[in-house]
Amino acid sequence: MEEKALLEEHICGLEKLLLSAEVRTSPEELALLLTDDFVEFGSSGRVWRKEDMTGEGGAGVVRMTLSGFELHSLSEGAVLATYRTCNAETGRVTLRSSIWKFKDGRWQMFFHQGTPAWVGN
């Protein structure tokens, strides 16, 4: 498998980890995956920072599936991930984008945005 495909598989795996209940409810696990200056523009319109995600209880449990994953190189050591999620409870589809940076020997999420998908013809 070529290097780009391996990286795409790795980052997609990290995105899936961030959707898992085990990681979302573990402030320690979240702290490893998010840069100290992490920021998220949530699909709700709320702005989240690392300290909001790594407090008691973590980020909370969600039941989402991920599809349409693509990875785009931004620079040496930085990539943009784009994909869709579907909330298993509400059926709501959200467009997602994340910027990941390679720092201290591991990939960490620096920025994330969720935008409600337009559902129509």
mmCIF file with all atom_site columns, C-alpha atoms in Angstrom:
data_model
loop_
_atom_site.group_PDB
_atom_site.id
_atom_site.type_symbol
_atom_site.label_atom_id
_atom_site.label_alt_id
_atom_site.label_comp_id
_atom_site.label_asym_id
_atom_site.label_entity_id
_atom_site.label_seq_id
_atom_site.pdbx_PDB_ins_code
_atom_site.Cartn_x
_atom_site.Cartn_y
_atom_site.Cartn_z
_atom_site.occupancy
_atom_site.B_iso_or_equiv
_atom_site.pdbx_formal_charge
_atom_site.auth_seq_id
_atom_site.auth_comp_id
_atom_site.auth_asym_id
_atom_site.auth_atom_id
_atom_site.pdbx_PDB_model_num
ATOM 1   C CA . MET A 1 1   ? 0.000   0.000  0.000  1.00 0.00 ? 1   MET A CA 1
ATOM 2   C CA . GLU A 1 2   ? 1.378   3.401  -0.913 1.00 0.00 ? 2   GLU A CA 1
ATOM 3   C CA . GLU A 1 3   ? 2.192   6.057  1.682  1.00 0.00 ? 3   GLU A CA 1
ATOM 4   C CA . LYS A 1 4   ? -0.799  8.290  0.832  1.00 0.00 ? 4   LYS A CA 1
ATOM 5   C CA . ALA A 1 5   ? -3.245  5.388  1.177  1.00 0.00 ? 5   ALA A CA 1
ATOM 6   C CA . LEU A 1 6   ? -1.695  4.374  4.498  1.00 0.00 ? 6   LEU A CA 1
ATOM 7   C CA . LEU A 1 7   ? -1.994  7.921  5.821  1.00 0.00 ? 7   LEU A CA 1
ATOM 8   C CA . GLU A 1 8   ? -5.602  8.148  4.620  1.00 0.00 ? 8   GLU A CA 1
ATOM 9   C CA . GLU A 1 9   ? -6.418  4.878  6.409  1.00 0.00 ? 9   GLU A CA 1
ATOM 10  C CA . HIS A 1 10  ? -4.685  6.103  9.590  1.00 0.00 ? 10  HIS A CA 1
ATOM 11  C CA . ILE A 1 11  ? -6.441  9.499  9.711  1.00 0.00 ? 11  ILE A CA 1
ATOM 12  C CA . CYS A 1 12  ? -9.816  7.899  8.911  1.00 0.00 ? 12  CYS A CA 1
ATOM 13  C CA . GLY A 1 13  ? -9.189  5.511  11.803 1.00 0.00 ? 13  GLY A CA 1
ATOM 14  C CA . LEU A 1 14  ? -8.458  8.457  14.106 1.00 0.00 ? 14  LEU A CA 1
ATOM 15  C CA . GLU A 1 15  ? -11.683 10.179 13.003 1.00 0.00 ? 15  GLU A CA 1
ATOM 16  C CA . LYS A 1 16  ? -13.613 6.977  13.782 1.00 0.00 ? 16  LYS A CA 1
ATOM 17  C CA . LEU A 1 17  ? -11.922 6.801  17.189 1.00 0.00 ? 17  LEU A CA 1
ATOM 18  C CA . LEU A 1 18  ? -13.146 10.324 17.911 1.00 0.00 ? 18  LEU A CA 1
ATOM 19  C CA . LEU A 1 19  ? -16.700 9.122  17.229 1.00 0.00 ? 19  LEU A CA 1
ATOM 20  C CA . SER A 1 20  ? -16.373 6.127  19.571 1.00 0.00 ? 20  SER A CA 1
ATOM 21  C CA . ALA A 1 21  ? -17.944 6.210  23.031 1.00 0.00 ? 21  ALA A CA 1
ATOM 22  C CA . GLU A 1 22  ? -14.716 4.904  24.580 1.00 0.00 ? 22  GLU A CA 1
ATOM 23  C CA . VAL A 1 23  ? -12.676 7.872  23.369 1.00 0.00 ? 23  VAL A CA 1
ATOM 24  C CA . ARG A 1 24  ? -15.390 10.547 23.606 1.00 0.00 ? 24  ARG A CA 1
ATOM 25  C CA . THR A 1 25  ? -15.946 9.789  27.290 1.00 0.00 ? 25  THR A CA 1
ATOM 26  C CA . SER A 1 26  ? -12.215 9.687  28.114 1.00 0.00 ? 26  SER A CA 1
ATOM 27  C CA . PRO A 1 27  ? -10.675 13.129 28.697 1.00 0.00 ? 27  PRO A CA 1
ATOM 28  C CA . GLU A 1 28  ? -7.224  11.484 28.660 1.00 0.00 ? 28  GLU A CA 1
ATOM 29  C CA . GLU A 1 29  ? -7.768  9.849  25.252 1.00 0.00 ? 29  GLU A CA 1
ATOM 30  C CA . LEU A 1 30  ? -9.237  13.049 23.808 1.00 0.00 ? 30  LEU A CA 1
ATOM 31  C CA . ALA A 1 31  ? -6.285  15.063 25.122 1.00 0.00 ? 31  ALA A CA 1
ATOM 32  C CA . LEU A 1 32  ? -3.914  12.837 23.113 1.00 0.00 ? 32  LEU A CA 1
ATOM 33  C CA . LEU A 1 33  ? -5.864  13.307 19.876 1.00 0.00 ? 33  LEU A CA 1
ATOM 34  C CA . LEU A 1 34  ? -6.440  17.081 20.059 1.00 0.00 ? 34  LEU A CA 1
ATOM 35  C CA . THR A 1 35  ? -3.807  19.811 19.814 1.00 0.00 ? 35  THR A CA 1
ATOM 36  C CA . ASP A 1 36  ? -3.650  22.223 22.749 1.00 0.00 ? 36  ASP A CA 1
ATOM 37  C CA . ASP A 1 37  ? -5.040  24.992 20.510 1.00 0.00 ? 37  ASP A CA 1
ATOM 38  C CA . PHE A 1 38  ? -7.828  22.799 19.040 1.00 0.00 ? 38  PHE A CA 1
ATOM 39  C CA . VAL A 1 39  ? -11.046 24.558 17.990 1.00 0.00 ? 39  VAL A CA 1
ATOM 40  C CA . GLU A 1 40  ? -14.293 23.187 16.561 1.00 0.00 ? 40  GLU A CA 1
ATOM 41  C CA . PHE A 1 41  ? -17.139 24.997 14.865 1.00 0.00 ? 41  PHE A CA 1
ATOM 42  C CA . GLY A 1 42  ? -19.936 22.545 15.668 1.00 0.00 ? 42  GLY A CA 1
ATOM 43  C CA . SER A 1 43  ? -22.925 21.808 13.459 1.00 0.00 ? 43  SER A CA 1
ATOM 44  C CA . SER A 1 44  ? -25.028 23.336 16.270 1.00 0.00 ? 44  SER A CA 1
ATOM 45  C CA . GLY A 1 45  ? -23.242 26.659 15.775 1.00 0.00 ? 45  GLY A CA 1
ATOM 46  C CA . ARG A 1 46  ? -21.362 26.307 19.055 1.00 0.00 ? 46  ARG A CA 1
ATOM 47  C CA . VAL A 1 47  ? -17.599 26.861 19.242 1.00 0.00 ? 47  VAL A CA 1
ATOM 48  C CA . TRP A 1 48  ? -15.678 24.217 21.196 1.00 0.00 ? 48  TRP A CA 1
ATOM 49  C CA . ARG A 1 49  ? -12.089 24.271 22.442 1.00 0.00 ? 49  ARG A CA 1
ATOM 50  C CA . LYS A 1 50  ? -9.898  21.478 23.776 1.00 0.00 ? 50  LYS A CA 1
ATOM 51  C CA . GLU A 1 51  ? -10.745 22.325 27.384 1.00 0.00 ? 51  GLU A CA 1
ATOM 52  C CA . ASP A 1 52  ? -14.472 21.938 26.566 1.00 0.00 ? 52  ASP A CA 1
ATOM 53  C CA . MET A 1 53  ? -13.845 18.428 25.243 1.00 0.00 ? 53  MET A CA 1
ATOM 54  C CA . THR A 1 54  ? -11.451 17.192 27.901 1.00 0.00 ? 54  THR A CA 1
ATOM 55  C CA . GLY A 1 55  ? -13.369 18.122 31.037 1.00 0.00 ? 55  GLY A CA 1
ATOM 56  C CA . GLU A 1 56  ? -15.211 15.645 33.221 1.00 0.00 ? 56  GLU A CA 1
ATOM 57  C CA . GLY A 1 57  ? -17.117 13.195 31.052 1.00 0.00 ? 57  GLY A CA 1
ATOM 58  C CA . GLY A 1 58  ? -15.265 14.175 27.884 1.00 0.00 ? 58  GLY A CA 1
ATOM 59  C CA . ALA A 1 59  ? -17.184 15.116 24.750 1.00 0.00 ? 59  ALA A CA 1
ATOM 60  C CA . GLY A 1 60  ? -20.267 12.965 25.347 1.00 0.00 ? 60  GLY A CA 1
ATOM 61  C CA . VAL A 1 61  ? -21.535 9.916  23.497 1.00 0.00 ? 61  VAL A CA 1
ATOM 62  C CA . VAL A 1 62  ? -22.814 10.076 19.922 1.00 0.00 ? 62  VAL A CA 1
ATOM 63  C CA . ARG A 1 63  ? -23.935 7.311  17.578 1.00 0.00 ? 63  ARG A CA 1
ATOM 64  C CA . MET A 1 64  ? -22.704 8.257  14.120 1.00 0.00 ? 64  MET A CA 1
ATOM 65  C CA . THR A 1 65  ? -21.526 6.504  11.002 1.00 0.00 ? 65  THR A CA 1
ATOM 66  C CA . LEU A 1 66  ? -18.828 7.967  8.781  1.00 0.00 ? 66  LEU A CA 1
ATOM 67  C CA . SER A 1 67  ? -18.842 7.850  4.956  1.00 0.00 ? 67  SER A CA 1
ATOM 68  C CA . GLY A 1 68  ? -17.236 9.485  1.931  1.00 0.00 ? 68  GLY A CA 1
ATOM 69  C CA . PHE A 1 69  ? -13.864 9.976  3.613  1.00 0.00 ? 69  PHE A CA 1
ATOM 70  C CA . GLU A 1 70  ? -11.217 11.876 1.609  1.00 0.00 ? 70  GLU A CA 1
ATOM 71  C CA . LEU A 1 71  ? -7.805  13.167 2.624  1.00 0.00 ? 71  LEU A CA 1
ATOM 72  C CA . HIS A 1 72  ? -6.053  16.197 1.108  1.00 0.00 ? 72  HIS A CA 1
ATOM 73  C CA . SER A 1 73  ? -2.481  17.284 1.760  1.00 0.00 ? 73  SER A CA 1
ATOM 74  C CA . LEU A 1 74  ? -2.131  20.902 2.920  1.00 0.00 ? 74  LEU A CA 1
ATOM 75  C CA . SER A 1 75  ? 1.598   20.975 3.602  1.00 0.00 ? 75  SER A CA 1
ATOM 76  C CA . GLU A 1 76  ? 4.345   18.835 5.037  1.00 0.00 ? 76  GLU A CA 1
ATOM 77  C CA . GLY A 1 77  ? 2.806   17.551 8.273  1.00 0.00 ? 77  GLY A CA 1
ATOM 78  C CA . ALA A 1 78  ? -0.730  18.897 7.775  1.00 0.00 ? 78  ALA A CA 1
ATOM 79  C CA . VAL A 1 79  ? -3.757  17.313 6.091  1.00 0.00 ? 79  VAL A CA 1
ATOM 80  C CA . LEU A 1 80  ? -7.434  18.107 5.569  1.00 0.00 ? 80  LEU A CA 1
ATOM 81  C CA . ALA A 1 81  ? -9.960  15.314 6.090  1.00 0.00 ? 81  ALA A CA 1
ATOM 82  C CA . THR A 1 82  ? -13.469 15.649 4.643  1.00 0.00 ? 82  THR A CA 1
ATOM 83  C CA . TYR A 1 83  ? -16.380 13.243 5.097  1.00 0.00 ? 83  TYR A CA 1
ATOM 84  C CA . ARG A 1 84  ? -20.037 12.901 6.088  1.00 0.00 ? 84  ARG A CA 1
ATOM 85  C CA . THR A 1 85  ? -21.571 11.597 9.266  1.00 0.00 ? 85  THR A CA 1
ATOM 86  C CA . CYS A 1 86  ? -25.070 10.304 9.820  1.00 0.00 ? 86  CYS A CA 1
ATOM 87  C CA . ASN A 1 87  ? -26.516 10.459 13.314 1.00 0.00 ? 87  ASN A CA 1
ATOM 88  C CA . ALA A 1 88  ? -28.011 7.016  13.984 1.00 0.00 ? 88  ALA A CA 1
ATOM 89  C CA . GLU A 1 89  ? -30.626 8.452  16.352 1.00 0.00 ? 89  GLU A CA 1
ATOM 90  C CA . THR A 1 90  ? -31.865 11.453 14.334 1.00 0.00 ? 90  THR A CA 1
ATOM 91  C CA . GLY A 1 91  ? -30.868 10.542 10.767 1.00 0.00 ? 91  GLY A CA 1
ATOM 92  C CA . ARG A 1 92  ? -29.221 13.974 10.469 1.00 0.00 ? 92  ARG A CA 1
ATOM 93  C CA . VAL A 1 93  ? -26.400 14.116 7.919  1.00 0.00 ? 93  VAL A CA 1
ATOM 94  C CA . THR A 1 94  ? -23.497 16.484 8.577  1.00 0.00 ? 94  THR A CA 1
ATOM 95  C CA . LEU A 1 95  ? -20.606 17.498 6.327  1.00 0.00 ? 95  LEU A CA 1
ATOM 96  C CA . ARG A 1 96  ? -17.345 17.327 8.285  1.00 0.00 ? 96  ARG A CA 1
ATOM 97  C CA . SER A 1 97  ? -13.869 18.726 7.803  1.00 0.00 ? 97  SER A CA 1
ATOM 98  C CA . SER A 1 98  ? -10.832 18.388 10.038 1.00 0.00 ? 98  SER A CA 1
ATOM 99  C CA . ILE A 1 99  ? -7.274  19.649 9.889  1.00 0.00 ? 99  ILE A CA 1
ATOM 100 C CA . TRP A 1 100 ? -4.726  17.242 11.343 1.00 0.00 ? 100 TRP A CA 1
ATOM 101 C CA . LYS A 1 101 ? -1.126  18.158 12.208 1.00 0.00 ? 101 LYS A CA 1
ATOM 102 C CA . PHE A 1 102 ? 1.793   15.809 12.759 1.00 0.00 ? 102 PHE A CA 1
ATOM 103 C CA . LYS A 1 103 ? 3.449   16.866 16.014 1.00 0.00 ? 103 LYS A CA 1
ATOM 104 C CA . ASP A 1 104 ? 5.673   15.077 18.518 1.00 0.00 ? 104 ASP A CA 1
ATOM 105 C CA . GLY A 1 105 ? 5.553   11.845 16.541 1.00 0.00 ? 105 GLY A CA 1
ATOM 106 C CA . ARG A 1 106 ? 1.753   11.598 16.209 1.00 0.00 ? 106 ARG A CA 1
ATOM 107 C CA . TRP A 1 107 ? -1.202  13.054 14.339 1.00 0.00 ? 107 TRP A CA 1
ATOM 108 C CA . GLN A 1 108 ? -3.490  15.385 16.283 1.00 0.00 ? 108 GLN A CA 1
ATOM 109 C CA . MET A 1 109 ? -6.634  17.247 15.265 1.00 0.00 ? 109 MET A CA 1
ATOM 110 C CA . PHE A 1 110 ? -6.116  21.016 15.155 1.00 0.00 ? 110 PHE A CA 1
ATOM 111 C CA . PHE A 1 111 ? -9.475  22.138 13.709 1.00 0.00 ? 111 PHE A CA 1
ATOM 112 C CA . HIS A 1 112 ? -12.881 20.593 13.052 1.00 0.00 ? 112 HIS A CA 1
ATOM 113 C CA . GLN A 1 113 ? -16.086 21.885 11.498 1.00 0.00 ? 113 GLN A CA 1
ATOM 114 C CA . GLY A 1 114 ? -19.509 20.281 11.141 1.00 0.00 ? 114 GLY A CA 1
ATOM 115 C CA . THR A 1 115 ? -22.049 21.739 8.725  1.00 0.00 ? 115 THR A CA 1
ATOM 116 C CA . PRO A 1 116 ? -25.583 20.371 8.377  1.00 0.00 ? 116 PRO A CA 1
ATOM 117 C CA . ALA A 1 117 ? -25.968 18.795 4.914  1.00 0.00 ? 117 ALA A CA 1
ATOM 118 C CA . TRP A 1 118 ? -28.603 20.088 2.567  1.00 0.00 ? 118 TRP A CA 1
ATOM 119 C CA . VAL A 1 119 ? -31.089 17.330 1.864  1.00 0.00 ? 119 VAL A CA 1
ATOM 120 C CA . GLY A 1 120 ? -33.033 17.850 -1.311 1.00 0.00 ? 120 GLY A CA 1
ATOM 121 C CA . ASN A 1 121 ? -33.370 16.914 -4.952 1.00 0.00 ? 121 ASN A CA 1
#
